[in-house]
PDB file of C-alpha atoms in Angstrom:
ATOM      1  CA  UNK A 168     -12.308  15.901  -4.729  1.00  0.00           C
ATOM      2  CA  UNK A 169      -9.246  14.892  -6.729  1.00  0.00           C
ATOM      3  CA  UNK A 170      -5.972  16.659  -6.837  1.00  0.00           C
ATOM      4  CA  UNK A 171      -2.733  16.512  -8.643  1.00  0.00           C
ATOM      5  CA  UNK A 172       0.792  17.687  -7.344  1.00  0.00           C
ATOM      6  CA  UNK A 173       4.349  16.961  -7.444  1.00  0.00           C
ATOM      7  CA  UNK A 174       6.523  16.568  -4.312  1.00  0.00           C
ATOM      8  CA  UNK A 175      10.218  15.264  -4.031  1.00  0.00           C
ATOM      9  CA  UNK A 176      10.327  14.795  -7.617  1.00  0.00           C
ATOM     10  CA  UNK A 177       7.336  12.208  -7.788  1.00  0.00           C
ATOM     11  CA  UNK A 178       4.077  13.372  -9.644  1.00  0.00           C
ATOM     12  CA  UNK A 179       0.894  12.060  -7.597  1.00  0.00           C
ATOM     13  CA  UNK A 180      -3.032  11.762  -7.568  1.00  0.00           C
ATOM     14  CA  UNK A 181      -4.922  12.613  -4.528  1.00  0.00           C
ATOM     15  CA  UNK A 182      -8.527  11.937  -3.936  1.00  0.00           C
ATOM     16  CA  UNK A 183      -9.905  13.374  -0.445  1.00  0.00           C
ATOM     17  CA  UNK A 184     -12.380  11.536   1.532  1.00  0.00           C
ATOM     18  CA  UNK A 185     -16.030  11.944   0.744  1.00  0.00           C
ATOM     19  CA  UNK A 186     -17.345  15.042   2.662  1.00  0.00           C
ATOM     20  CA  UNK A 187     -19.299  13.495   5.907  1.00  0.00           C
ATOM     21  CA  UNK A 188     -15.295  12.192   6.967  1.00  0.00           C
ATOM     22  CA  UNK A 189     -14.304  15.034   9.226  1.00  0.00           C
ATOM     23  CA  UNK A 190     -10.427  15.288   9.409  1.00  0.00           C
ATOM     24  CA  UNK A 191      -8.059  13.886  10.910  1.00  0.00           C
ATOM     25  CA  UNK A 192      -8.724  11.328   8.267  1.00  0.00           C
ATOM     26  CA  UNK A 193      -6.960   8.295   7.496  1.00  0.00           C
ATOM     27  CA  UNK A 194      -4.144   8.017   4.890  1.00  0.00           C
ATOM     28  CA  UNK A 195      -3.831   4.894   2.235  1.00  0.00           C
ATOM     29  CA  UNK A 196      -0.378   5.294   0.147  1.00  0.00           C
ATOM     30  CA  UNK A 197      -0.973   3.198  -3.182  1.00  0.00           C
ATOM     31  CA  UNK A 198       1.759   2.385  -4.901  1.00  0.00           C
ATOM     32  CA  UNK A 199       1.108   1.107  -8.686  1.00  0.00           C
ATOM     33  CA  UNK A 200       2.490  -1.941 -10.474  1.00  0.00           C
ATOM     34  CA  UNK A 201       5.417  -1.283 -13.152  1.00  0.00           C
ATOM     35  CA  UNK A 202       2.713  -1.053 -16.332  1.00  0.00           C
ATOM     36  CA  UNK A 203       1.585   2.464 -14.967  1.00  0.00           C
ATOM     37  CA  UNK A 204       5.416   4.520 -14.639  1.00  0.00           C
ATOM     38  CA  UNK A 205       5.087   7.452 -16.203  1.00  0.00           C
ATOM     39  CA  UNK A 206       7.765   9.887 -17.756  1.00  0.00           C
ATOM     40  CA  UNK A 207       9.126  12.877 -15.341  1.00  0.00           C
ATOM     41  CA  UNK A 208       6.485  15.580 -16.763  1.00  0.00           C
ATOM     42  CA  UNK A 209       3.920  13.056 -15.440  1.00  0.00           C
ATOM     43  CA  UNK A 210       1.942  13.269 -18.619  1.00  0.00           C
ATOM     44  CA  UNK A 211       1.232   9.638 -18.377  1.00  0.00           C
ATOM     45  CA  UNK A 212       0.073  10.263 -14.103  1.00  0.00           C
ATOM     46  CA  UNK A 213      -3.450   9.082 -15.216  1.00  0.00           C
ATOM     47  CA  UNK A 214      -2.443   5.545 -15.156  1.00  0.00           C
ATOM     48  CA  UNK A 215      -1.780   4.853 -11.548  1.00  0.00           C
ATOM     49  CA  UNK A 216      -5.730   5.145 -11.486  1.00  0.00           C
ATOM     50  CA  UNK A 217      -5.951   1.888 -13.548  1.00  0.00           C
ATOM     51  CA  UNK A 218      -5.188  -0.693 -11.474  1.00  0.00           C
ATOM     52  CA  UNK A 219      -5.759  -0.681  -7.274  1.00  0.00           C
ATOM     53  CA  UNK A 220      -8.023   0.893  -4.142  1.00  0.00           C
ATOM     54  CA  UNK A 221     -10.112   3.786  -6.563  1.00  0.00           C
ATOM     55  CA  UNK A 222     -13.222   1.768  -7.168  1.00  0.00           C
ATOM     56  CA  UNK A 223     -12.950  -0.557  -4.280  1.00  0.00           C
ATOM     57  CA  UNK A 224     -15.860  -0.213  -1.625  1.00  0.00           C
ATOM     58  CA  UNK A 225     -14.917   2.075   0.961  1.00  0.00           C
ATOM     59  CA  UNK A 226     -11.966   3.657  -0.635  1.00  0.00           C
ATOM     60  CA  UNK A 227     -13.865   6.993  -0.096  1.00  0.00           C
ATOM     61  CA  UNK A 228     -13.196   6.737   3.478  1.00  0.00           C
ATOM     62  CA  UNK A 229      -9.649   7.344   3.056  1.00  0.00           C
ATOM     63  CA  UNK A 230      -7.344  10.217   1.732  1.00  0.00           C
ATOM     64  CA  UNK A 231      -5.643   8.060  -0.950  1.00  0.00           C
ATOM     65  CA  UNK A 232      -2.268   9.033  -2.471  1.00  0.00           C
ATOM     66  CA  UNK A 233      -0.919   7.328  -5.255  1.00  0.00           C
ATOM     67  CA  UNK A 234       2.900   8.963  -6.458  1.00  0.00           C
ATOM     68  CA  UNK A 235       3.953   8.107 -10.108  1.00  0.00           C
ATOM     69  CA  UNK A 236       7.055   6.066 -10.407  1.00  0.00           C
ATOM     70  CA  UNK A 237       9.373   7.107 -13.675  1.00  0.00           C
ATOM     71  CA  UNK A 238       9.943   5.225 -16.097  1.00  0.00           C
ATOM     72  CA  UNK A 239      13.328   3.884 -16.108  1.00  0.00           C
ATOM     73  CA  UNK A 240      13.202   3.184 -12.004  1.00  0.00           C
ATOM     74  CA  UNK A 241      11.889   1.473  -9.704  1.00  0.00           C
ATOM     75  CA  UNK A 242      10.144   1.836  -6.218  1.00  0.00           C
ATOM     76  CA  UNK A 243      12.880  -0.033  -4.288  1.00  0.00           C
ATOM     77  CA  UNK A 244      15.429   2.656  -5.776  1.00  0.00           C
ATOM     78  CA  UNK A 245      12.866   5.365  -4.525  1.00  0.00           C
ATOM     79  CA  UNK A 246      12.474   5.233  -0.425  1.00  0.00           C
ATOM     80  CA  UNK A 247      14.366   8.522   0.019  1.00  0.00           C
ATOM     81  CA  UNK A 248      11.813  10.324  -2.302  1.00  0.00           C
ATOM     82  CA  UNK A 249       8.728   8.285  -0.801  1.00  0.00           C
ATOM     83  CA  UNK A 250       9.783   9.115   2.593  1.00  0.00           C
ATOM     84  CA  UNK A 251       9.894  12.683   1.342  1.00  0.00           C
ATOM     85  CA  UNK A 252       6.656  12.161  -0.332  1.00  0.00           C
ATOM     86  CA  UNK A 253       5.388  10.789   2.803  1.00  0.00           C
ATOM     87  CA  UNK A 254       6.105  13.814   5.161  1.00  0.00           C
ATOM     88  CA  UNK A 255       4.867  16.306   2.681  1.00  0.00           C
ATOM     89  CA  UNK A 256       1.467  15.139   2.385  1.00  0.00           C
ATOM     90  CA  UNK A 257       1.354  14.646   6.408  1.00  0.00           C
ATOM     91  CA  UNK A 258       2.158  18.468   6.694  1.00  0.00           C
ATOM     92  CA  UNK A 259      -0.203  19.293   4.007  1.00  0.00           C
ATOM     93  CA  UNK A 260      -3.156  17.452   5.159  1.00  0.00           C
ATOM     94  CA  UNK A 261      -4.834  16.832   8.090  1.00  0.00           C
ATOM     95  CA  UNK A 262      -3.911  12.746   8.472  1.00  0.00           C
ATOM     96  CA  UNK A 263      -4.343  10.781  11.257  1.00  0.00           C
ATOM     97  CA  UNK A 264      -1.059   9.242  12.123  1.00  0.00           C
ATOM     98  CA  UNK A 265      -2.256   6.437  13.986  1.00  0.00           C
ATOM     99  CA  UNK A 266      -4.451   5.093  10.658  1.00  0.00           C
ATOM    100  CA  UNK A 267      -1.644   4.939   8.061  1.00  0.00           C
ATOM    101  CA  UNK A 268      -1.908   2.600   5.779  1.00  0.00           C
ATOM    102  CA  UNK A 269      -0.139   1.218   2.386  1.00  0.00           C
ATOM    103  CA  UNK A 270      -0.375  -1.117  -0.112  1.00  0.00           C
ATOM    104  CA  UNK A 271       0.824  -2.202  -3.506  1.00  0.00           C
ATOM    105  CA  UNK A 272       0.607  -4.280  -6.423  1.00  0.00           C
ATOM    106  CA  UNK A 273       3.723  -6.394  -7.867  1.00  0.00           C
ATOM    107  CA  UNK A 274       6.390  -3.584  -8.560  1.00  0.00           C
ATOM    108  CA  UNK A 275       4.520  -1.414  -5.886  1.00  0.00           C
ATOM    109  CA  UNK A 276       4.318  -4.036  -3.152  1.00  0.00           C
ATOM    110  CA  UNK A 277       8.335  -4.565  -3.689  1.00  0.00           C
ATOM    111  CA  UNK A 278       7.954  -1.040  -3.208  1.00  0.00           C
ATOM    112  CA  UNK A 279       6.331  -1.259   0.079  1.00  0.00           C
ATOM    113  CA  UNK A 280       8.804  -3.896   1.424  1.00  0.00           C
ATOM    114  CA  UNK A 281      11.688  -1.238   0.469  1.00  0.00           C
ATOM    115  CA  UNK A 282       9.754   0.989   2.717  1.00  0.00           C
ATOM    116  CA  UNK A 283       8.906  -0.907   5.696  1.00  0.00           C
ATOM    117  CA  UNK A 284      12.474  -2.263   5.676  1.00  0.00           C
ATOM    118  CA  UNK A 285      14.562   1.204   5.341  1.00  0.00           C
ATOM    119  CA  UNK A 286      12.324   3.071   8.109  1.00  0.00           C
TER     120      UNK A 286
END
């Protein structure tokens, strides 16, 4: 089941697990490459499916989160809002803390080096 939302001013795609994974189920944070920003309405959200984990085997193990990043920024200039991002979708779903993973491709994996660094 996919979902869409907006928290801490980032638009994001969710995709639960498939349904055999009983929660608490592990958590993969995907952050996309500069090509797929999107504008702050997050009509363009659709492209952070392009690129990274969606079709990869096993992928459907995971709750997988992927925020948008606007346009004119950048994910280093966004930890406050991913951290934000982060706790929200904790509280919302039923993640299990100890299997909390992220990854990222070129703009994204400066992104997750921001991240790891600030908390």
């Amino acid at each position: 089941m996919e979902l869409r939302g907006q928290v801490a001013g980032l638009h994001y795609e969710a995709r639960l697990p498939q349904q055999t994974i009983q929660p608490p189920w592990p958590l993969l944070l995907f952050l996309h490459g500069a090509g797929e920003r999107g504008d702050a309405m997050g009509e363009q959200l659709h492209r952070v499916k392009t690129h990274g984990p969606w079709g990869c085997p096993g992928a459907e193990q995971f709750l997988l989160v992927a925020p948008q990043c606007h346009t004119d920024l950048v994910w280093p200039a966004l930890v406050d809002e991913l951290v934000s991002f982060m706790q929200h979708i904790t509280e919302e779903f039923v993640v299990d803390g100890s299997r909390m993973y992220i990854t990222g491709l070129s703009m994204g994996a400066y992104g997750l080096w921001a991240l790891l660094h600030a908390r």
